[in-house]
Amino acid sequence: VDGQLVAVKLLHRDAREGQVLSLVREATVLGGVEGLGVPRVLHFGRLVGSGRMYMVRELVVGDSLADLLATGAAGHRCLETVARAAEQISLLHRALLLHGDIKPANIIAAADGSVTLVDWGLAARWHEGGARPAGLTPRYAAPELFVGEVLTPRAEVFALGASGAEVMAHAAADLDDEVRVAVTHVLQRATHRTAAERYPSADEFAQALCHALGLSGGAAVGRRRVWSIVGLEDVHTALLRQASALPASGGLLLAGASGAGKTSLARRLCWSLGVAGRLVVWLDAAGDAPFEQRLSRALGAAAATQATFIVDDAHHLPNKDLQHLDGLRQRGARLILVVSPQTIAHLPGATFALFQLPPLNEQHAAALVRRMIPSLSNALVSHILTRTGRLPGVMRALIHKLEGSAVATIEDIERRLDEVPVPPGLVVEPAAIHRLLDRGRFDRAADYLRAYRDDSSVVIALARAKLATGRGKPQEALSNLRAVQAQLPASGKLLARWSLQMARALLRKGAYHDAEEHAKEALGQLGVGVEVKPGIEAAAGTLVAESLAVCGLTQSLGARHQEAAATLERSVMVAREAADERTLAVTLGSLAFALQRDDKLDEAQRAHEEALALAEAAGDAGHIATTRLNLAGIHKTRGDVAAALAHLEAAVDMGRRSGRVSTVRQALLNLANLNLYLGRQARAQASIDALRAERALLNRGALAQLLALEAE
């Protein structure tokens, strides 16, 4: 195809209906999944004259796992290929697709270690409860499939495990004894005769196998964004119905905004019409050769007047080419043009029927956005849907720009659209850096602080201490603060800010008594005490409220629950008077934490939920992450495991985006604990491995939790 090396599947002239449906299924699956490492379908249809069905797709360069085994490839490499195939399958499962025929012959390993799955003829849509298998390869099929049960992810785990077992049968001697035992244990669980005893997902199997092999498992895969094709079926059906009804010399415009998915839908229409026996000619407006030459080459010896022409981006064609197509249409050809709406009025020739491509269903679009960024609030999801018009291509572009960023407000979304990396040497005012730190934007603040590398002022030391505390490095924060102690004034707000930051760092370190003393010193420097009364001036209100919050937290952590509640209620009162959303979120979150420790879960949940709403309104990404972490604890205590998992995943997501390392670590500890409780050992192991990499940075409490998890 224009000099490109491709793969061609050509059915026999007498192919049975099942073979035809298998090829259609493969083309539909490959054409509907974007960015998942599967080969792209280039063309699909029937040969002129014989009517034999064919599919042209990208050529996958590499060796199948079956070939690797036959040629005596190293066992470790072959098992790594199985692990990478499992990672690939987990992506497809998230896109609600089941491969249906996983086996060594269908797993292709490239020289660079990447893996591609081929032969999608038995693929199935994964609905709730599973999917009816379209066929199977007995050697790799799960036992339940032989008695009529549905295809599920656990059945695909069995096929992956059976492929791994075949590797072990050929090359187990290549492995060290310790690795061989660990791999055997993983494969035995994956191929258990009872589905419920297997790994619940391909992702878990991949992580377990990677761990057994000493490989880093799935980090890149976990960050890749999976775009579901759910929600387009009804649109395709309606388009196919209208296109199929076109009479000779009929014309149809497939119109939609940029990013609406017109090309994907048009390709699928091309295949569907080809399956129905139509002579279909696919043409792109863009191309190196002249349009008429490309048209002639695509048509071959067939009669143009009998063909249905589908032309992508037809609005980019010059008038002479459009007029040539109109001439074919007048002689009986059917013409389907893919265009942008604003160009419709300028098309020459006879009039067309119109199919306007609608945006994604709101429910499907919202679910897709949440899958990409689980920490988003309802308001932000709604804004993204409005901002993108629910057009899948535009949604994907926006999500890509938000990748790795803390997103807590509408302004965050809009800013990221034009944001560029911080140029080296850019100097931003310290006050702006402090505002970023107060809103949990640790990574961005760290970028700006680089310009102050040689600055030893108190205000920069306070910023460094805030950053270190937020990232879970209290000792570094204390060092920065003590380094400027001699520069402090005898009284005033700057001294109060220093004392408050000392209190925060000591609280993070676990030195609760010293933290309380420094928080009380901050209050004294502001002219108030713990028994503060209403009427604090707004300018000092935020410092007073946050100092009271630290006092209350130290009291709660010391099991002085009644005293803590009284102190924290006063901190909330002062914050409400100050009318600062971020400060009120901090104080409410602190009160909720104390109530939670005192087993007052209803009151704690209400306070956390109000704090979360305020943090989202204020754009405090760090506090959003912390509040989600605490809400997870409440839901877990109440037995709502699904809600707990959702909050923990959101806490990890927002914590990583904002650079709040301490919250990420605690969320990973809690995730590991919950996954062990659920029997999802591979996912727990992934969290434990991430924490092991930072063992030297963990505080004593976190280290104790990690040791307990490792022991369990």
PDB file of C-alpha atoms in Angstrom, residues 207-463:
ATOM      1  CA  GLN A 207       2.597  -7.737  38.415  1.00  0.00           C
ATOM      2  CA  ALA A 208       3.039 -11.091  40.157  1.00  0.00           C
ATOM      3  CA  LEU A 209       5.023 -12.568  37.260  1.00  0.00           C
ATOM      4  CA  CYS A 210       7.198  -9.451  36.952  1.00  0.00           C
ATOM      5  CA  HIS A 211       7.903  -9.613  40.675  1.00  0.00           C
ATOM      6  CA  ALA A 212       8.853 -13.297  40.432  1.00  0.00           C
ATOM      7  CA  LEU A 213      11.221 -12.498  37.548  1.00  0.00           C
ATOM      8  CA  GLY A 214      12.710  -9.446  39.241  1.00  0.00           C
ATOM      9  CA  LEU A 215      11.319  -7.098  36.590  1.00  0.00           C
ATOM     10  CA  SER A 216       9.805  -3.659  36.998  1.00  0.00           C
ATOM     11  CA  GLY A 217       6.170  -4.333  36.336  1.00  0.00           C
ATOM     12  CA  GLY A 218       3.756  -2.195  34.445  1.00  0.00           C
ATOM     13  CA  ALA A 219       4.779   1.329  35.447  1.00  0.00           C
ATOM     14  CA  ALA A 220       4.542   2.617  31.903  1.00  0.00           C
ATOM     15  CA  VAL A 221       1.451   0.589  31.160  1.00  0.00           C
ATOM     16  CA  GLY A 222      -0.309   1.909  34.254  1.00  0.00           C
ATOM     17  CA  ARG A 223       0.132   5.482  33.030  1.00  0.00           C
ATOM     18  CA  ARG A 224      -1.202   4.858  29.548  1.00  0.00           C
ATOM     19  CA  ARG A 225      -4.661   6.156  28.890  1.00  0.00           C
ATOM     20  CA  VAL A 226      -7.173   3.629  27.678  1.00  0.00           C
ATOM     21  CA  TRP A 227      -9.937   5.034  25.462  1.00  0.00           C
ATOM     22  CA  SER A 228     -13.084   2.960  25.576  1.00  0.00           C
ATOM     23  CA  ILE A 229     -15.211   2.603  22.453  1.00  0.00           C
ATOM     24  CA  VAL A 230     -18.371   2.086  24.516  1.00  0.00           C
ATOM     25  CA  GLY A 231     -21.134   4.435  23.437  1.00  0.00           C
ATOM     26  CA  LEU A 232     -20.493   4.428  19.676  1.00  0.00           C
ATOM     27  CA  GLU A 233     -22.450   1.289  18.798  1.00  0.00           C
ATOM     28  CA  ASP A 234     -25.794   3.039  18.363  1.00  0.00           C
ATOM     29  CA  VAL A 235     -24.206   5.777  16.240  1.00  0.00           C
ATOM     30  CA  HIS A 236     -22.550   3.224  13.959  1.00  0.00           C
ATOM     31  CA  THR A 237     -25.778   1.276  13.593  1.00  0.00           C
ATOM     32  CA  ALA A 238     -27.695   4.410  12.592  1.00  0.00           C
ATOM     33  CA  LEU A 239     -25.005   5.449  10.095  1.00  0.00           C
ATOM     34  CA  LEU A 240     -24.858   1.966   8.568  1.00  0.00           C
ATOM     35  CA  ARG A 241     -28.631   1.910   8.175  1.00  0.00           C
ATOM     36  CA  GLN A 242     -28.633   5.259   6.353  1.00  0.00           C
ATOM     37  CA  ALA A 243     -25.630   4.372   4.157  1.00  0.00           C
ATOM     38  CA  SER A 244     -27.052   0.960   3.248  1.00  0.00           C
ATOM     39  CA  ALA A 245     -30.265   2.593   2.066  1.00  0.00           C
ATOM     40  CA  LEU A 246     -28.491   4.887  -0.418  1.00  0.00           C
ATOM     41  CA  PRO A 247     -29.846   4.333  -3.943  1.00  0.00           C
ATOM     42  CA  ALA A 248     -27.696   4.420  -7.070  1.00  0.00           C
ATOM     43  CA  SER A 249     -26.346   7.963  -7.534  1.00  0.00           C
ATOM     44  CA  GLY A 250     -27.094   8.646  -3.860  1.00  0.00           C
ATOM     45  CA  GLY A 251     -24.924  10.873  -1.709  1.00  0.00           C
ATOM     46  CA  LEU A 252     -24.372  11.110   2.055  1.00  0.00           C
ATOM     47  CA  LEU A 253     -22.356  13.562   4.118  1.00  0.00           C
ATOM     48  CA  LEU A 254     -20.851  12.352   7.394  1.00  0.00           C
ATOM     49  CA  ALA A 255     -20.360  15.659   9.189  1.00  0.00           C
ATOM     50  CA  GLY A 256     -18.852  16.351  12.580  1.00  0.00           C
ATOM     51  CA  ALA A 257     -16.549  18.730  14.360  1.00  0.00           C
ATOM     52  CA  SER A 258     -12.805  18.125  14.506  1.00  0.00           C
ATOM     53  CA  GLY A 259     -12.129  15.442  17.097  1.00  0.00           C
ATOM     54  CA  ALA A 260     -15.614  13.942  16.886  1.00  0.00           C
ATOM     55  CA  GLY A 261     -14.307  10.602  15.592  1.00  0.00           C
ATOM     56  CA  LYS A 262     -15.494  10.903  11.987  1.00  0.00           C
ATOM     57  CA  THR A 263     -12.587   8.976  10.474  1.00  0.00           C
ATOM     58  CA  SER A 264     -12.877   6.013  12.845  1.00  0.00           C
ATOM     59  CA  LEU A 265     -16.603   5.785  12.244  1.00  0.00           C
ATOM     60  CA  ALA A 266     -16.178   6.096   8.468  1.00  0.00           C
ATOM     61  CA  ARG A 267     -13.588   3.287   8.406  1.00  0.00           C
ATOM     62  CA  ARG A 268     -15.924   1.065  10.343  1.00  0.00           C
ATOM     63  CA  LEU A 269     -18.719   1.915   7.911  1.00  0.00           C
ATOM     64  CA  CYS A 270     -16.408   0.952   5.044  1.00  0.00           C
ATOM     65  CA  TRP A 271     -15.812  -2.483   6.562  1.00  0.00           C
ATOM     66  CA  SER A 272     -19.468  -3.063   7.378  1.00  0.00           C
ATOM     67  CA  LEU A 273     -20.566  -2.245   3.829  1.00  0.00           C
ATOM     68  CA  GLY A 274     -17.802  -4.478   2.466  1.00  0.00           C
ATOM     69  CA  VAL A 275     -18.990  -7.382   4.591  1.00  0.00           C
ATOM     70  CA  ALA A 276     -22.474  -6.895   3.188  1.00  0.00           C
ATOM     71  CA  GLY A 277     -21.080  -7.477  -0.313  1.00  0.00           C
ATOM     72  CA  ARG A 278     -20.836  -3.859  -1.474  1.00  0.00           C
ATOM     73  CA  LEU A 279     -17.916  -2.742  -3.626  1.00  0.00           C
ATOM     74  CA  VAL A 280     -16.438  -0.044  -1.367  1.00  0.00           C
ATOM     75  CA  VAL A 281     -13.558   2.273  -2.261  1.00  0.00           C
ATOM     76  CA  TRP A 282     -11.843   4.129   0.583  1.00  0.00           C
ATOM     77  CA  LEU A 283      -9.966   7.312  -0.273  1.00  0.00           C
ATOM     78  CA  ASP A 284      -8.092   9.895   1.794  1.00  0.00           C
ATOM     79  CA  ALA A 285      -8.164  13.463   0.553  1.00  0.00           C
ATOM     80  CA  ALA A 286      -4.467  13.765   1.379  1.00  0.00           C
ATOM     81  CA  GLY A 287      -1.916  11.774  -0.598  1.00  0.00           C
ATOM     82  CA  ASP A 288       1.319  12.065  -2.535  1.00  0.00           C
ATOM     83  CA  ALA A 289      -0.067  10.915  -5.885  1.00  0.00           C
ATOM     84  CA  PRO A 290      -2.706  12.851  -7.863  1.00  0.00           C
ATOM     85  CA  PHE A 291      -6.235  12.116  -6.648  1.00  0.00           C
ATOM     86  CA  GLU A 292      -7.458  10.547  -9.899  1.00  0.00           C
ATOM     87  CA  GLN A 293      -4.438   8.233  -9.953  1.00  0.00           C
ATOM     88  CA  ARG A 294      -5.102   7.112  -6.377  1.00  0.00           C
ATOM     89  CA  LEU A 295      -8.778   6.622  -7.179  1.00  0.00           C
ATOM     90  CA  SER A 296      -7.944   4.473 -10.213  1.00  0.00           C
ATOM     91  CA  ARG A 297      -5.483   2.372  -8.219  1.00  0.00           C
ATOM     92  CA  ALA A 298      -7.999   1.785  -5.408  1.00  0.00           C
ATOM     93  CA  LEU A 299     -10.767   0.879  -7.834  1.00  0.00           C
ATOM     94  CA  GLY A 300      -8.750  -1.528  -9.961  1.00  0.00           C
ATOM     95  CA  ALA A 301     -10.700  -3.163 -12.781  1.00  0.00           C
ATOM     96  CA  ALA A 302     -14.085  -2.701 -11.117  1.00  0.00           C
ATOM     97  CA  ALA A 303     -16.743  -0.524 -12.648  1.00  0.00           C
ATOM     98  CA  ALA A 304     -16.753   2.840 -10.898  1.00  0.00           C
ATOM     99  CA  THR A 305     -20.501   3.204 -11.385  1.00  0.00           C
ATOM    100  CA  GLN A 306     -21.091   0.126  -9.167  1.00  0.00           C
ATOM    101  CA  ALA A 307     -18.913   1.340  -6.306  1.00  0.00           C
ATOM    102  CA  THR A 308     -19.587   3.160  -3.057  1.00  0.00           C
ATOM    103  CA  PHE A 309     -16.876   5.782  -2.544  1.00  0.00           C
ATOM    104  CA  ILE A 310     -16.050   6.886   1.010  1.00  0.00           C
ATOM    105  CA  VAL A 311     -13.749   9.914   1.003  1.00  0.00           C
ATOM    106  CA  ASP A 312     -12.165  11.055   4.264  1.00  0.00           C
ATOM    107  CA  ASP A 313     -11.591  14.799   4.794  1.00  0.00           C
ATOM    108  CA  ALA A 314     -13.315  15.463   1.480  1.00  0.00           C
ATOM    109  CA  HIS A 315     -13.540  19.188   2.264  1.00  0.00           C
ATOM    110  CA  HIS A 316      -9.774  19.384   1.620  1.00  0.00           C
ATOM    111  CA  LEU A 317     -10.171  18.227  -2.001  1.00  0.00           C
ATOM    112  CA  PRO A 318      -9.976  20.866  -4.737  1.00  0.00           C
ATOM    113  CA  ASN A 319     -13.154  21.512  -6.738  1.00  0.00           C
ATOM    114  CA  LYS A 320     -11.915  19.600  -9.795  1.00  0.00           C
ATOM    115  CA  ASP A 321     -11.583  16.375  -7.757  1.00  0.00           C
ATOM    116  CA  LEU A 322     -14.985  16.882  -6.133  1.00  0.00           C
ATOM    117  CA  GLN A 323     -16.487  17.456  -9.575  1.00  0.00           C
ATOM    118  CA  HIS A 324     -14.851  14.247 -10.822  1.00  0.00           C
ATOM    119  CA  LEU A 325     -16.508  12.351  -7.951  1.00  0.00           C
ATOM    120  CA  ASP A 326     -19.820  14.044  -8.737  1.00  0.00           C
ATOM    121  CA  GLY A 327     -19.500  12.828 -12.336  1.00  0.00           C
ATOM    122  CA  LEU A 328     -19.098   9.234 -11.102  1.00  0.00           C
ATOM    123  CA  ARG A 329     -22.110   9.725  -8.876  1.00  0.00           C
ATOM    124  CA  GLN A 330     -24.245  10.925 -11.769  1.00  0.00           C
ATOM    125  CA  ARG A 331     -23.398   7.673 -13.585  1.00  0.00           C
ATOM    126  CA  GLY A 332     -24.618   5.527 -10.673  1.00  0.00           C
ATOM    127  CA  ALA A 333     -21.879   5.511  -8.032  1.00  0.00           C
ATOM    128  CA  ARG A 334     -22.782   6.118  -4.402  1.00  0.00           C
ATOM    129  CA  LEU A 335     -20.774   8.846  -2.689  1.00  0.00           C
ATOM    130  CA  ILE A 336     -20.144   9.261   1.064  1.00  0.00           C
ATOM    131  CA  LEU A 337     -18.052  12.287   2.003  1.00  0.00           C
ATOM    132  CA  VAL A 338     -16.536  12.876   5.438  1.00  0.00           C
ATOM    133  CA  VAL A 339     -16.558  16.636   6.019  1.00  0.00           C
ATOM    134  CA  SER A 340     -16.547  19.375   8.627  1.00  0.00           C
ATOM    135  CA  PRO A 341     -19.961  21.058   9.073  1.00  0.00           C
ATOM    136  CA  GLN A 342     -18.853  24.528   7.967  1.00  0.00           C
ATOM    137  CA  THR A 343     -17.817  23.285   4.500  1.00  0.00           C
ATOM    138  CA  ILE A 344     -21.118  21.652   3.537  1.00  0.00           C
ATOM    139  CA  ALA A 345     -22.526  24.678   1.734  1.00  0.00           C
ATOM    140  CA  HIS A 346     -19.505  24.924  -0.577  1.00  0.00           C
ATOM    141  CA  LEU A 347     -19.585  21.375  -1.984  1.00  0.00           C
ATOM    142  CA  PRO A 348     -20.262  21.273  -5.759  1.00  0.00           C
ATOM    143  CA  GLY A 349     -22.687  18.942  -7.489  1.00  0.00           C
ATOM    144  CA  ALA A 350     -25.953  17.341  -6.451  1.00  0.00           C
ATOM    145  CA  THR A 351     -27.356  17.650  -2.951  1.00  0.00           C
ATOM    146  CA  PHE A 352     -26.541  15.130  -0.225  1.00  0.00           C
ATOM    147  CA  ALA A 353     -28.347  13.525   2.660  1.00  0.00           C
ATOM    148  CA  LEU A 354     -26.755  14.478   5.984  1.00  0.00           C
ATOM    149  CA  PHE A 355     -25.624  12.364   8.924  1.00  0.00           C
ATOM    150  CA  GLN A 356     -24.521  14.662  11.745  1.00  0.00           C
ATOM    151  CA  LEU A 357     -22.155  12.848  14.106  1.00  0.00           C
ATOM    152  CA  PRO A 358     -23.352  13.508  17.676  1.00  0.00           C
ATOM    153  CA  PRO A 359     -21.046  13.968  20.671  1.00  0.00           C
ATOM    154  CA  LEU A 360     -20.543  11.118  23.122  1.00  0.00           C
ATOM    155  CA  ASN A 361     -23.392  10.320  25.452  1.00  0.00           C
ATOM    156  CA  GLU A 362     -22.890  12.391  28.626  1.00  0.00           C
ATOM    157  CA  GLN A 363     -22.795   9.340  30.891  1.00  0.00           C
ATOM    158  CA  HIS A 364     -20.192   7.564  28.732  1.00  0.00           C
ATOM    159  CA  ALA A 365     -18.108  10.725  28.349  1.00  0.00           C
ATOM    160  CA  ALA A 366     -18.086  11.383  32.106  1.00  0.00           C
ATOM    161  CA  ALA A 367     -17.089   7.785  32.840  1.00  0.00           C
ATOM    162  CA  LEU A 368     -14.238   8.064  30.327  1.00  0.00           C
ATOM    163  CA  VAL A 369     -12.895  11.257  31.927  1.00  0.00           C
ATOM    164  CA  ARG A 370     -13.082   9.716  35.404  1.00  0.00           C
ATOM    165  CA  ARG A 371     -11.139   6.694  34.197  1.00  0.00           C
ATOM    166  CA  MET A 372      -8.396   9.026  32.965  1.00  0.00           C
ATOM    167  CA  ILE A 373      -8.214  11.246  36.086  1.00  0.00           C
ATOM    168  CA  PRO A 374      -9.979   9.617  39.049  1.00  0.00           C
ATOM    169  CA  SER A 375      -9.395  12.561  41.420  1.00  0.00           C
ATOM    170  CA  LEU A 376     -11.605  15.017  39.512  1.00  0.00           C
ATOM    171  CA  SER A 377     -14.679  16.446  41.219  1.00  0.00           C
ATOM    172  CA  ASN A 378     -18.117  16.327  39.597  1.00  0.00           C
ATOM    173  CA  ALA A 379     -17.852  20.029  38.769  1.00  0.00           C
ATOM    174  CA  LEU A 380     -14.520  19.574  36.977  1.00  0.00           C
ATOM    175  CA  VAL A 381     -15.746  16.568  35.016  1.00  0.00           C
ATOM    176  CA  SER A 382     -18.753  18.616  33.946  1.00  0.00           C
ATOM    177  CA  HIS A 383     -16.469  21.475  32.880  1.00  0.00           C
ATOM    178  CA  ILE A 384     -14.274  19.159  30.814  1.00  0.00           C
ATOM    179  CA  LEU A 385     -17.338  17.757  29.045  1.00  0.00           C
ATOM    180  CA  THR A 386     -18.515  21.298  28.291  1.00  0.00           C
ATOM    181  CA  ARG A 387     -15.029  22.461  27.305  1.00  0.00           C
ATOM    182  CA  THR A 388     -14.570  19.579  24.848  1.00  0.00           C
ATOM    183  CA  GLY A 389     -18.134  19.318  23.586  1.00  0.00           C
ATOM    184  CA  ARG A 390     -17.957  15.601  24.542  1.00  0.00           C
ATOM    185  CA  LEU A 391     -15.906  15.009  21.373  1.00  0.00           C
ATOM    186  CA  PRO A 392     -13.572  12.039  21.986  1.00  0.00           C
ATOM    187  CA  GLY A 393     -10.595  13.432  20.057  1.00  0.00           C
ATOM    188  CA  VAL A 394     -10.770  16.782  21.837  1.00  0.00           C
ATOM    189  CA  MET A 395     -11.224  15.043  25.191  1.00  0.00           C
ATOM    190  CA  ARG A 396      -8.131  12.958  24.577  1.00  0.00           C
ATOM    191  CA  ALA A 397      -6.069  16.030  23.646  1.00  0.00           C
ATOM    192  CA  LEU A 398      -7.161  17.863  26.791  1.00  0.00           C
ATOM    193  CA  ILE A 399      -6.487  14.883  29.070  1.00  0.00           C
ATOM    194  CA  HIS A 400      -3.022  14.577  27.515  1.00  0.00           C
ATOM    195  CA  LYS A 401      -2.293  18.209  28.415  1.00  0.00           C
ATOM    196  CA  LEU A 402      -3.481  17.619  31.975  1.00  0.00           C
ATOM    197  CA  GLU A 403      -1.279  14.520  32.356  1.00  0.00           C
ATOM    198  CA  GLY A 404       0.807  14.683  35.514  1.00  0.00           C
ATOM    199  CA  SER A 405      -0.694  18.001  36.685  1.00  0.00           C
ATOM    200  CA  ALA A 406      -2.649  18.694  39.850  1.00  0.00           C
ATOM    201  CA  VAL A 407      -6.150  19.666  38.741  1.00  0.00           C
ATOM    202  CA  ALA A 408      -8.408  21.086  41.437  1.00  0.00           C
ATOM    203  CA  THR A 409     -10.148  24.071  39.823  1.00  0.00           C
ATOM    204  CA  ILE A 410     -11.540  25.150  36.483  1.00  0.00           C
ATOM    205  CA  GLU A 411      -8.678  27.639  36.317  1.00  0.00           C
ATOM    206  CA  ASP A 412      -6.225  24.729  36.561  1.00  0.00           C
ATOM    207  CA  ILE A 413      -7.807  23.155  33.495  1.00  0.00           C
ATOM    208  CA  GLU A 414      -7.739  26.352  31.474  1.00  0.00           C
ATOM    209  CA  ARG A 415      -4.187  27.218  32.549  1.00  0.00           C
ATOM    210  CA  ARG A 416      -2.812  23.815  31.558  1.00  0.00           C
ATOM    211  CA  LEU A 417      -4.028  24.285  28.028  1.00  0.00           C
ATOM    212  CA  ASP A 418      -1.360  26.908  27.416  1.00  0.00           C
ATOM    213  CA  GLU A 419       1.149  26.028  30.144  1.00  0.00           C
ATOM    214  CA  VAL A 420       4.779  25.551  29.174  1.00  0.00           C
ATOM    215  CA  PRO A 421       7.708  24.240  31.267  1.00  0.00           C
ATOM    216  CA  VAL A 422       9.354  26.753  33.588  1.00  0.00           C
ATOM    217  CA  PRO A 423      12.318  28.320  31.727  1.00  0.00           C
ATOM    218  CA  PRO A 424      15.665  27.952  33.542  1.00  0.00           C
ATOM    219  CA  GLY A 425      16.435  30.979  35.679  1.00  0.00           C
ATOM    220  CA  LEU A 426      12.883  32.343  35.750  1.00  0.00           C
ATOM    221  CA  VAL A 427      12.408  34.330  38.975  1.00  0.00           C
ATOM    222  CA  VAL A 428       8.942  34.347  40.520  1.00  0.00           C
ATOM    223  CA  GLU A 429       8.083  36.451  43.563  1.00  0.00           C
ATOM    224  CA  PRO A 430       8.304  34.528  46.876  1.00  0.00           C
ATOM    225  CA  ALA A 431       4.685  35.409  47.655  1.00  0.00           C
ATOM    226  CA  ALA A 432       3.581  33.589  44.494  1.00  0.00           C
ATOM    227  CA  ILE A 433       5.641  30.540  45.491  1.00  0.00           C
ATOM    228  CA  HIS A 434       3.993  30.520  48.921  1.00  0.00           C
ATOM    229  CA  ARG A 435       0.558  30.685  47.272  1.00  0.00           C
ATOM    230  CA  LEU A 436       1.456  27.651  45.173  1.00  0.00           C
ATOM    231  CA  LEU A 437       2.610  25.778  48.276  1.00  0.00           C
ATOM    232  CA  ASP A 438      -0.554  26.707  50.169  1.00  0.00           C
ATOM    233  CA  ARG A 439      -2.568  25.217  47.289  1.00  0.00           C
ATOM    234  CA  GLY A 440      -0.521  22.011  47.249  1.00  0.00           C
ATOM    235  CA  ARG A 441       1.338  22.750  43.990  1.00  0.00           C
ATOM    236  CA  PHE A 442       4.628  21.339  45.270  1.00  0.00           C
ATOM    237  CA  ASP A 443       6.194  20.377  41.939  1.00  0.00           C
ATOM    238  CA  ARG A 444       5.571  23.789  40.380  1.00  0.00           C
ATOM    239  CA  ALA A 445       6.801  25.578  43.515  1.00  0.00           C
ATOM    240  CA  ALA A 446       9.960  23.449  43.486  1.00  0.00           C
ATOM    241  CA  ASP A 447      10.592  24.526  39.885  1.00  0.00           C
ATOM    242  CA  TYR A 448      10.376  28.200  40.895  1.00  0.00           C
ATOM    243  CA  LEU A 449      12.494  27.741  44.031  1.00  0.00           C
ATOM    244  CA  ARG A 450      15.479  26.658  41.918  1.00  0.00           C
ATOM    245  CA  ALA A 451      16.047  30.314  41.051  1.00  0.00           C
ATOM    246  CA  TYR A 452      16.587  31.000  44.793  1.00  0.00           C
ATOM    247  CA  ARG A 453      19.266  28.342  45.238  1.00  0.00           C
ATOM    248  CA  ASP A 454      21.690  30.809  46.907  1.00  0.00           C
ATOM    249  CA  ASP A 455      19.045  32.794  48.817  1.00  0.00           C
ATOM    250  CA  SER A 456      19.275  32.428  52.622  1.00  0.00           C
ATOM    251  CA  SER A 457      16.406  34.731  53.611  1.00  0.00           C
ATOM    252  CA  VAL A 458      13.705  33.758  56.107  1.00  0.00           C
ATOM    253  CA  VAL A 459      10.887  33.956  53.562  1.00  0.00           C
ATOM    254  CA  ILE A 460      12.642  31.526  51.193  1.00  0.00           C
ATOM    255  CA  ALA A 461      13.542  29.221  54.088  1.00  0.00           C
ATOM    256  CA  LEU A 462       9.851  29.131  55.019  1.00  0.00           C
ATOM    257  CA  ALA A 463       8.998  28.159  51.437  1.00  0.00           C
TER     258      ALA A 463
END
